[in-house]
XYZ file of C-alpha atoms in Angstrom:
568
model
C 16.064 -21.930 -14.867
C 16.956 -20.285 -11.660
C 15.008 -21.509 -8.456
C 13.385 -18.917 -5.893
C 12.862 -19.443 -2.461
C 10.138 -19.345 -0.136
C 11.349 -16.405 1.586
C 11.793 -14.101 -1.468
C 8.584 -15.341 -3.137
C 6.720 -14.104 -0.026
C 8.300 -10.707 0.293
C 7.992 -10.063 -3.471
C 3.932 -10.769 -3.401
C 3.307 -8.562 -0.451
C 5.177 -5.553 -2.268
C 3.315 -6.451 -5.696
C -0.302 -6.397 -3.340
C 1.017 -2.617 -2.247
C 2.297 -3.598 1.179
C 4.745 -0.725 2.491
C 5.710 -1.344 6.262
C 6.301 -4.436 8.336
C 6.438 -4.610 12.253
C 8.143 -7.845 13.828
C 10.293 -9.072 16.251
C 12.403 -11.741 14.362
C 13.480 -15.445 15.219
C 13.375 -19.001 13.939
C 12.256 -19.134 11.499
C 11.493 -15.801 9.794
C 15.150 -14.422 10.169
C 15.921 -14.498 6.435
C 12.422 -13.438 5.512
C 13.130 -10.429 7.342
C 16.071 -9.512 5.297
C 14.179 -11.032 2.069
C 11.280 -8.215 2.708
C 13.827 -4.994 3.228
C 15.429 -6.582 -0.058
C 12.295 -6.265 -1.830
C 11.634 -2.918 -0.394
C 9.786 -3.013 2.420
C 10.244 -0.864 5.505
C 10.796 -3.149 8.560
C 10.334 -2.107 11.898
C 11.676 -4.002 14.509
C 9.829 -3.691 17.812
C 10.201 -5.160 21.395
C 7.215 -6.902 21.647
C 5.045 -9.097 19.254
C 1.704 -7.016 20.942
C 3.037 -3.707 20.315
C 4.119 -4.551 16.710
C 0.673 -6.086 15.720
C -1.107 -2.595 17.257
C 1.299 -0.869 15.019
C 0.394 -2.818 11.802
C -3.040 -2.048 12.505
C -2.704 1.597 13.317
C -0.726 2.155 10.053
C -3.461 0.417 7.864
C -6.147 2.528 9.466
C -4.055 5.279 8.488
C -3.366 4.265 5.251
C -6.167 2.050 4.125
C -3.584 -0.242 3.179
C -2.948 -3.398 6.100
C 0.630 -3.095 7.576
C 1.996 -6.494 8.262
C 2.913 -7.794 11.283
C 5.684 -10.274 11.289
C 6.133 -13.285 14.560
C 8.065 -16.160 15.083
C 6.108 -19.603 15.977
C 4.758 -20.485 18.939
C 4.396 -17.910 21.634
C 5.517 -14.826 19.221
C 1.788 -16.091 17.571
C 0.047 -16.472 20.484
C 1.763 -13.172 21.772
C -0.268 -11.436 18.816
C -3.860 -12.882 19.338
C -4.820 -9.771 21.390
C -3.404 -7.720 18.738
C -5.720 -9.267 15.729
C -8.436 -9.513 18.331
C -7.981 -6.095 19.097
C -7.878 -5.132 14.904
C -10.822 -7.325 14.313
C -12.712 -5.328 16.584
C -12.035 -1.775 15.628
C -12.047 -3.183 11.770
C -9.015 -2.048 10.986
C -6.965 -3.707 8.389
C -3.959 -5.865 9.186
C -2.333 -8.844 7.715
C -0.219 -11.461 10.247
C 2.423 -13.595 9.037
C 3.603 -16.317 11.561
C 6.582 -18.801 10.923
C 5.879 -21.868 12.462
C 7.566 -25.471 13.225
C 8.603 -27.394 9.880
C 6.215 -29.623 8.486
C 8.407 -32.841 8.635
C 8.299 -31.806 12.442
C 4.858 -31.388 13.168
C 3.148 -33.894 15.341
C 6.128 -35.218 16.875
C 7.026 -32.488 19.479
C 8.647 -29.806 17.018
C 10.294 -26.375 18.188
C 7.423 -24.211 19.182
C 5.004 -26.309 17.655
C 1.635 -24.706 17.929
C -1.794 -25.328 15.594
C -1.138 -21.648 14.816
C -3.667 -21.083 11.763
C -6.789 -22.807 13.842
C -5.831 -20.630 17.025
C -5.665 -17.373 14.701
C -9.249 -18.066 13.029
C -11.467 -16.519 15.770
C -9.708 -13.359 15.367
C -9.437 -13.155 11.432
C -11.241 -12.898 8.516
C -8.984 -15.180 6.724
C -6.421 -17.741 8.493
C -4.827 -20.528 5.664
C -1.427 -21.820 5.192
C -0.315 -21.724 1.640
C 0.717 -25.651 0.573
C 3.624 -25.175 -1.407
C 5.783 -21.972 -2.700
C 3.951 -21.643 -6.023
C 0.801 -20.905 -4.129
C 2.217 -18.128 -2.008
C 1.395 -14.797 -4.389
C -2.459 -16.422 -4.345
C -3.056 -16.137 -0.515
C -0.832 -13.544 -0.219
C -3.699 -11.449 -2.829
C -6.297 -12.791 -1.177
C -5.294 -11.629 2.883
C -4.639 -8.414 1.296
C -7.868 -8.119 -0.507
C -10.056 -9.823 2.255
C -8.179 -7.273 4.887
C -9.501 -4.606 2.720
C -12.857 -5.238 1.139
C -15.996 -5.082 2.865
C -15.670 -4.613 6.579
C -11.610 -4.196 7.337
C -10.131 -6.752 9.513
C -7.402 -8.748 10.320
C -6.061 -11.840 7.914
C -3.489 -14.620 9.042
C -0.905 -16.258 7.140
C 1.105 -19.419 8.518
C 4.695 -20.456 6.969
C 6.657 -23.377 8.159
C 10.129 -22.983 8.012
C 10.211 -25.844 5.636
C 8.073 -23.756 3.076
C 10.439 -20.621 3.858
C 13.306 -22.368 2.710
C 11.697 -24.389 0.200
C 12.517 -23.438 -3.624
C 10.485 -23.465 -6.899
C 11.508 -22.647 -10.562
C 10.603 -18.965 -10.831
C 8.980 -20.113 -14.343
C 6.694 -22.080 -12.389
C 5.240 -19.250 -10.235
C 1.959 -18.037 -11.838
C 1.890 -14.164 -12.301
C -0.658 -12.627 -9.830
C -2.920 -9.917 -10.209
C -3.526 -6.662 -8.167
C -6.919 -6.575 -6.708
C -8.571 -3.019 -7.736
C -10.184 -0.920 -4.965
C -13.192 -2.694 -3.662
C -16.414 -1.677 -5.541
C -18.574 1.288 -3.900
C -21.888 -0.070 -2.279
C -24.698 2.625 -2.995
C -27.682 2.630 -1.102
C -31.033 1.526 -1.713
C -32.754 4.342 -3.048
C -35.906 3.649 -1.040
C -33.948 3.761 1.998
C -32.634 7.220 1.053
C -35.946 8.585 0.851
C -37.477 6.844 3.996
C -34.217 8.627 5.948
C -34.821 12.053 4.345
C -38.782 11.599 5.391
C -37.874 10.690 9.261
C -34.948 14.114 9.147
C -37.877 16.212 7.542
C -40.236 15.366 10.762
C -37.567 15.023 13.411
C -38.147 17.664 16.377
C -34.756 16.584 18.188
C -32.681 15.005 15.266
C -28.866 13.746 16.041
C -25.981 12.442 13.933
C -23.561 10.458 15.167
C -20.223 10.394 13.247
C -18.379 6.887 13.734
C -14.815 5.635 13.370
C -16.368 3.604 9.988
C -16.321 7.550 8.843
C -13.447 8.261 9.076
C -12.031 5.193 7.673
C -14.071 5.529 4.637
C -12.732 9.127 4.068
C -16.182 10.571 4.191
C -15.284 13.926 6.224
C -16.001 15.894 2.867
C -19.547 15.037 2.600
C -20.803 14.202 6.440
C -19.142 18.120 6.809
C -21.361 19.533 3.957
C -23.971 17.588 5.455
C -23.714 19.182 8.749
C -22.659 22.492 7.744
C -25.958 22.492 5.204
C -28.396 21.302 7.451
C -26.967 22.492 10.624
C -28.125 19.447 12.622
C -26.388 18.664 15.848
C -23.750 15.997 15.866
C -21.661 14.192 17.914
C -18.613 11.551 17.331
C -17.624 8.446 19.145
C -13.772 8.679 20.490
C -12.247 7.723 17.019
C -15.083 9.537 14.865
C -13.574 12.581 15.960
C -12.127 15.323 13.509
C -14.547 13.796 10.681
C -16.145 17.176 11.270
C -13.951 19.475 13.641
C -14.931 18.948 17.461
C -14.829 22.865 17.663
C -17.725 23.282 14.986
C -20.856 24.936 16.370
C -22.780 22.174 15.647
C -20.854 19.558 17.866
C -22.839 18.801 21.090
C -20.590 16.605 22.506
C -20.656 18.468 25.531
C -24.082 17.580 25.985
C -23.695 14.001 25.275
C -25.795 12.453 27.704
C -29.002 14.715 26.825
C -28.393 14.392 23.433
C -28.517 10.558 23.452
C -31.699 10.847 25.855
C -33.842 13.042 24.076
C -33.086 12.798 20.543
C -36.111 11.235 18.681
C -34.202 10.511 14.978
C -30.460 9.810 15.573
C -28.481 9.279 12.055
C -25.751 6.874 12.864
C -22.977 6.836 9.933
C -20.333 4.426 10.529
C -20.878 3.826 14.061
C -22.075 0.675 15.741
C -24.562 -0.041 18.693
C -22.331 -1.512 20.999
C -21.088 -0.635 24.321
C -19.680 2.285 23.505
C -23.200 3.798 22.555
C -25.156 1.581 25.288
C -26.341 -0.648 22.475
C -28.553 2.060 21.609
C -31.133 1.185 24.490
C -32.828 2.990 27.459
C -32.283 4.740 29.794
C -29.414 5.729 27.971
C -31.774 6.458 25.064
C -35.209 7.373 24.162
C -37.121 4.292 24.069
C -39.039 5.759 20.807
C -36.211 6.740 19.234
C -35.778 6.127 15.444
C -32.262 5.208 14.536
C -31.448 5.392 10.937
C -28.043 3.118 10.694
C -25.626 3.432 7.530
C -22.864 0.800 7.506
C -20.922 -1.093 5.020
C -21.563 -4.353 6.756
C -25.220 -5.865 6.139
C -24.548 -7.813 9.245
C -24.272 -5.129 11.646
C -27.814 -3.486 10.759
C -30.407 -3.887 13.248
C -27.750 -5.189 15.866
C -29.147 -4.595 19.648
C -32.594 -2.895 18.021
C -34.396 -3.038 15.513
C -33.490 0.453 13.468
C -35.963 2.478 11.592
C -33.935 2.056 8.492
C -30.974 0.039 8.320
C -28.829 1.133 4.898
C -26.038 -1.167 3.648
C -24.092 1.439 1.785
C -20.606 2.948 1.677
C -21.006 6.169 3.485
C -20.030 8.435 0.742
C -22.549 8.053 -1.994
C -25.102 7.787 0.484
C -24.425 10.641 2.482
C -24.269 12.772 -0.648
C -27.700 11.389 -1.838
C -28.905 12.983 1.294
C -27.158 16.275 0.632
C -29.193 16.493 -2.771
C -32.578 15.324 -1.660
C -32.634 17.432 1.870
C -31.417 20.717 -0.548
C -34.674 19.978 -2.428
C -36.645 20.448 0.356
C -34.337 23.454 1.267
C -34.243 21.878 4.748
C -31.808 23.389 7.304
C -32.546 22.652 11.351
C -32.598 26.160 12.504
C -30.661 27.064 15.726
C -33.626 28.865 17.555
C -35.306 25.545 17.656
C -36.083 23.984 20.963
C -34.034 20.952 20.723
C -30.788 23.183 19.854
C -31.540 25.665 22.257
C -31.655 23.195 25.157
C -28.867 21.295 23.563
C -26.689 24.485 24.028
C -27.584 25.227 27.134
C -26.390 22.362 28.431
C -23.212 22.573 26.524
C -22.478 25.738 28.139
C -23.327 24.969 31.658
C -21.261 21.514 31.322
C -18.288 23.715 29.616
C -18.114 26.130 32.512
C -18.144 23.179 34.760
C -15.003 21.569 33.085
C -13.559 25.366 32.920
C -13.711 25.634 36.761
C -11.670 22.457 36.842
C -9.153 23.282 34.248
C -8.716 26.599 36.261
C -7.562 24.992 39.317
C -3.803 24.861 39.069
C -2.999 23.986 42.707
C -0.825 20.865 42.881
C -1.088 17.902 42.835
C -2.473 19.022 39.482
C -6.061 17.556 38.330
C -6.694 15.857 34.565
C -8.738 19.112 33.420
C -6.159 21.427 34.612
C -3.650 19.057 32.256
C -5.368 18.512 29.468
C -6.372 22.356 29.154
C -3.240 23.537 29.354
C -2.213 20.770 27.310
C -4.372 21.625 24.589
C -3.369 25.368 24.523
C 0.190 24.420 23.477
C -0.224 21.368 21.248
C -0.421 21.956 17.642
C -4.510 21.772 16.267
C -3.570 19.372 13.332
C -1.448 17.261 15.767
C -2.171 13.124 15.774
C -3.382 12.123 19.418
C -2.900 8.676 20.391
C -4.189 8.214 24.218
C -4.947 5.506 26.411
C -5.835 4.752 30.270
C -8.958 5.094 31.821
C -9.512 8.461 32.756
C -6.604 9.983 31.149
C -8.263 8.469 27.817
C -11.947 9.551 28.816
C -11.421 12.725 30.027
C -8.693 13.381 27.451
C -11.341 12.354 24.425
C -13.589 15.343 25.547
C -10.267 17.969 26.499
C -8.346 17.382 23.485
C -9.808 18.712 20.174
C -9.904 17.008 16.850
C -10.030 19.370 13.596
C -9.049 16.607 11.380
C -10.388 12.787 10.806
C -7.923 9.654 11.743
C -5.867 11.829 14.172
C -6.978 10.187 17.264
C -5.856 6.770 18.055
C -6.950 5.132 21.316
C -8.052 1.712 23.023
C -11.337 1.434 20.840
C -13.961 -0.656 20.344
C -12.024 -3.763 22.112
C -10.759 -1.408 25.151
C -7.081 -2.737 24.586
C -4.689 -1.204 27.324
C -0.589 -1.169 25.896
C -1.942 0.045 22.117
C -0.593 3.459 22.953
C 3.402 3.151 22.159
C 2.778 0.853 18.559
C -0.102 3.661 17.492
C 2.351 6.191 18.247
C 4.977 4.937 16.115
C 2.872 3.795 13.129
C 1.396 7.459 13.474
C 4.807 8.910 13.294
C 6.167 6.967 10.459
C 2.792 7.682 8.289
C 3.663 11.677 9.524
C 7.385 11.266 8.463
C 6.294 9.645 5.033
C 3.200 11.465 4.135
C 2.541 14.548 6.384
C 6.475 15.930 7.248
C 6.116 18.082 10.088
C 3.085 16.879 11.413
C 3.239 15.924 15.200
C 2.108 12.894 17.169
C 1.371 13.451 20.714
C 0.887 10.114 23.252
C -0.968 10.631 25.963
C -0.599 7.960 28.543
C -2.400 6.731 31.785
C 0.726 5.471 33.995
C -0.585 1.906 34.082
C -1.135 1.991 30.330
C 2.162 2.995 29.678
C 3.505 -0.078 31.522
C 2.157 -2.506 29.504
C 4.326 -1.206 26.384
C 6.758 0.848 27.609
C 9.953 -0.333 26.180
C 8.828 0.631 22.731
C 10.535 3.863 23.674
C 14.069 2.144 22.569
C 12.047 1.260 19.156
C 11.187 5.221 18.707
C 14.577 6.386 19.740
C 16.244 3.475 17.026
C 14.058 4.583 14.239
C 14.184 8.303 15.217
C 11.165 9.185 15.780
C 9.838 12.351 17.591
C 6.939 11.363 19.530
C 6.079 13.438 22.602
C 4.406 10.996 25.498
C 2.924 12.409 28.073
C 2.318 10.109 31.145
C -0.520 11.221 33.405
C 0.853 10.011 36.754
C -1.798 9.552 39.531
C 0.596 6.294 40.959
C -2.155 3.925 40.213
C -4.902 1.815 38.188
C -7.577 4.421 38.012
C -6.525 6.001 41.076
C -3.293 5.584 43.481
C -2.196 6.873 46.751
C 0.028 9.553 48.194
C 3.303 9.022 49.589
C 2.071 8.984 53.571
C -0.723 6.879 52.746
C 1.141 4.301 50.823
C 3.859 3.897 53.128
C 1.207 3.343 55.780
C -0.551 0.657 54.108
C 2.605 -1.123 52.779
C 3.616 -1.082 56.850
C 0.600 -3.085 57.788
C 1.484 -6.815 56.803
C 2.920 -9.296 53.878
C 2.722 -6.904 50.689
C 0.829 -9.208 48.542
C -2.226 -9.181 50.728
C -1.900 -5.268 52.022
C -1.204 -3.768 48.712
C -3.889 -2.595 47.245
C -4.896 -4.320 43.692
C -4.936 -1.020 42.072
C -1.644 0.569 43.909
C 1.365 1.225 41.668
C 4.431 3.036 42.772
C 3.846 6.425 44.056
C 5.847 9.153 41.533
C 7.532 7.010 39.702
C 10.144 8.780 37.638
C 9.029 7.543 34.023
C 10.861 10.453 32.435
C 14.539 8.588 33.365
C 13.688 6.039 31.216
C 15.308 8.631 28.640
C 18.691 8.428 30.127
C 18.762 4.972 28.990
C 19.554 6.826 25.688
C 21.702 9.551 26.732
C 18.574 11.729 26.575
C 16.469 13.824 28.826
C 12.876 13.309 29.812
C 10.450 16.169 32.070
C 9.615 15.695 35.234
C 6.759 17.920 35.914
C 4.589 19.437 38.994
C 2.882 22.338 37.819
C 1.331 23.692 34.924
C 4.092 26.426 34.206
C 6.763 23.396 33.495
C 4.232 21.563 31.377
C 3.659 24.420 28.889
C 7.412 24.564 29.126
C 8.411 20.870 28.568
C 5.692 20.285 25.584
C 6.843 23.462 24.051
C 10.415 22.201 23.697
C 9.313 18.269 22.853
C 7.492 19.757 19.940
C 10.862 21.348 18.803
C 12.631 17.611 18.233
C 12.937 16.393 15.158
C 14.728 13.030 15.205
C 13.918 11.725 19.404
C 11.326 11.080 21.227
C 10.820 12.357 24.653
C 8.688 11.781 28.240
C 6.998 14.087 30.161
C 5.897 12.779 33.269
C 3.165 14.716 34.790
C 2.569 13.896 38.266
C -1.198 14.398 39.246
C -3.483 14.042 42.265
C -4.090 10.513 43.018
C -7.184 10.982 44.029
C -8.268 13.024 40.891
C -11.502 11.755 39.335
C -13.595 12.818 36.541
C -16.289 15.115 36.445
C -19.761 13.439 37.999
C -21.158 11.378 35.089
C -24.923 10.855 35.016
C -23.871 7.181 32.614
C -20.380 5.667 32.704
C -19.228 4.234 29.452
C -20.039 0.561 30.728
C -23.460 1.541 32.132
C -25.852 -1.133 31.381
C -28.681 -0.320 29.358
C -31.935 -2.404 29.849
C -35.330 -2.354 28.110
């Protein structure tokens, strides 16, 4: 009778549960586990930082619907991914983290990298556990994968001491573990559907807000039908972009402030009333607004405000029933309604203001000129990864998405450093599922500094990612060369260098020379266009396009910034 070790049991269990990708950094006690994973047919991608590995694993979970695995070593390896687990949990993305841990017979006596890993992980997970023995590994793997996917997606952690991984069991003693079916579909309460229809029929200033949850739910077909059939104005949260194309005539994102402040009925599809939507409160929102909130997670309903209708449901059946019932009323919101006219006039005014800044191509460049001309040369179906402060916020308005799940950014947790990991996951997804699709990773220079060494990972796995670093030499803003020199000549550098300052005009593109490749240094728009077009021809290598912009460049004045506090 043959024996099988814990490494092999775990690797095979992951494969049986449909796991495809593993991102990680190996070391004691998971070296043999990583090899067992490859032997089982899993795709292993070695990263340069545990946080980036965790970001990549959750992004592949968002793109495919099946969680990626982040594999880390004990102690500091697990601690390094806590930020990543928190990000996945806040974003509601499926993720499995597998951590090696000190051998069980060394616990309590100062074992190598001893750490209470299950307890530390629990606040950032839906499920955190350590299988008690080799024969129960398949059961815990199935449960972790199921919980990561069912209901509101999130992170799960499984802990594996070295003794458990090296331990053996008879093959016949390991029970065959089932593969769970797809999550059951939750249908809405018919009364909630009727209440929603009645509110929309009476609304003078209706608005639909499409969230990231709609993208993850693959609800684009039904939501597009709803918008096009009813002609309702809509806007999207950052990662809800593309569920309905940004350039559709019903999109009023350019009049976001007006739309939120004056809407009298809001249909909220897969979005939360958190800081991104200013908690649904005045002065950002109409104090008398009636919100219809549709969410798979009942605990999310009525969070921050009391909604007029709170619907626990999967989005597809809910939206489909709305379509059917509204069609019986022959409901269509007319474009000549005062509300639509007001929104479109505001959109036109704001677009003209942005167009004026976009046409200003004097050097040093501004954000709007860079993004406008970048939008003109990148493929319309590219996956856009973005992070930074103004880089991400302005890019969200300027870089359009026509497809869902094609924008990944700092998200609900506002996490910096996610870009390279997200881009790596996106490039692997494109390689395996959508060959030829391009990945554009747009980074602020500060954000790029968090995880920039992952370019080596991109080179190693021949991933043709186009990295555009929008470089203003600082966090939020920097200084020109002369001002920077003057400031740094005033005394102790730790006391006179502004906390927001980075080195002026750092040549990030030269990082490609480490691999015998060339990057691009850009000051002018023709250089930007030429370099992006060339980079898009690459099929087996990444590149960095380092775009120097005015260190004082800012965004168009905002009536409400993202973090404007709303109070009743």
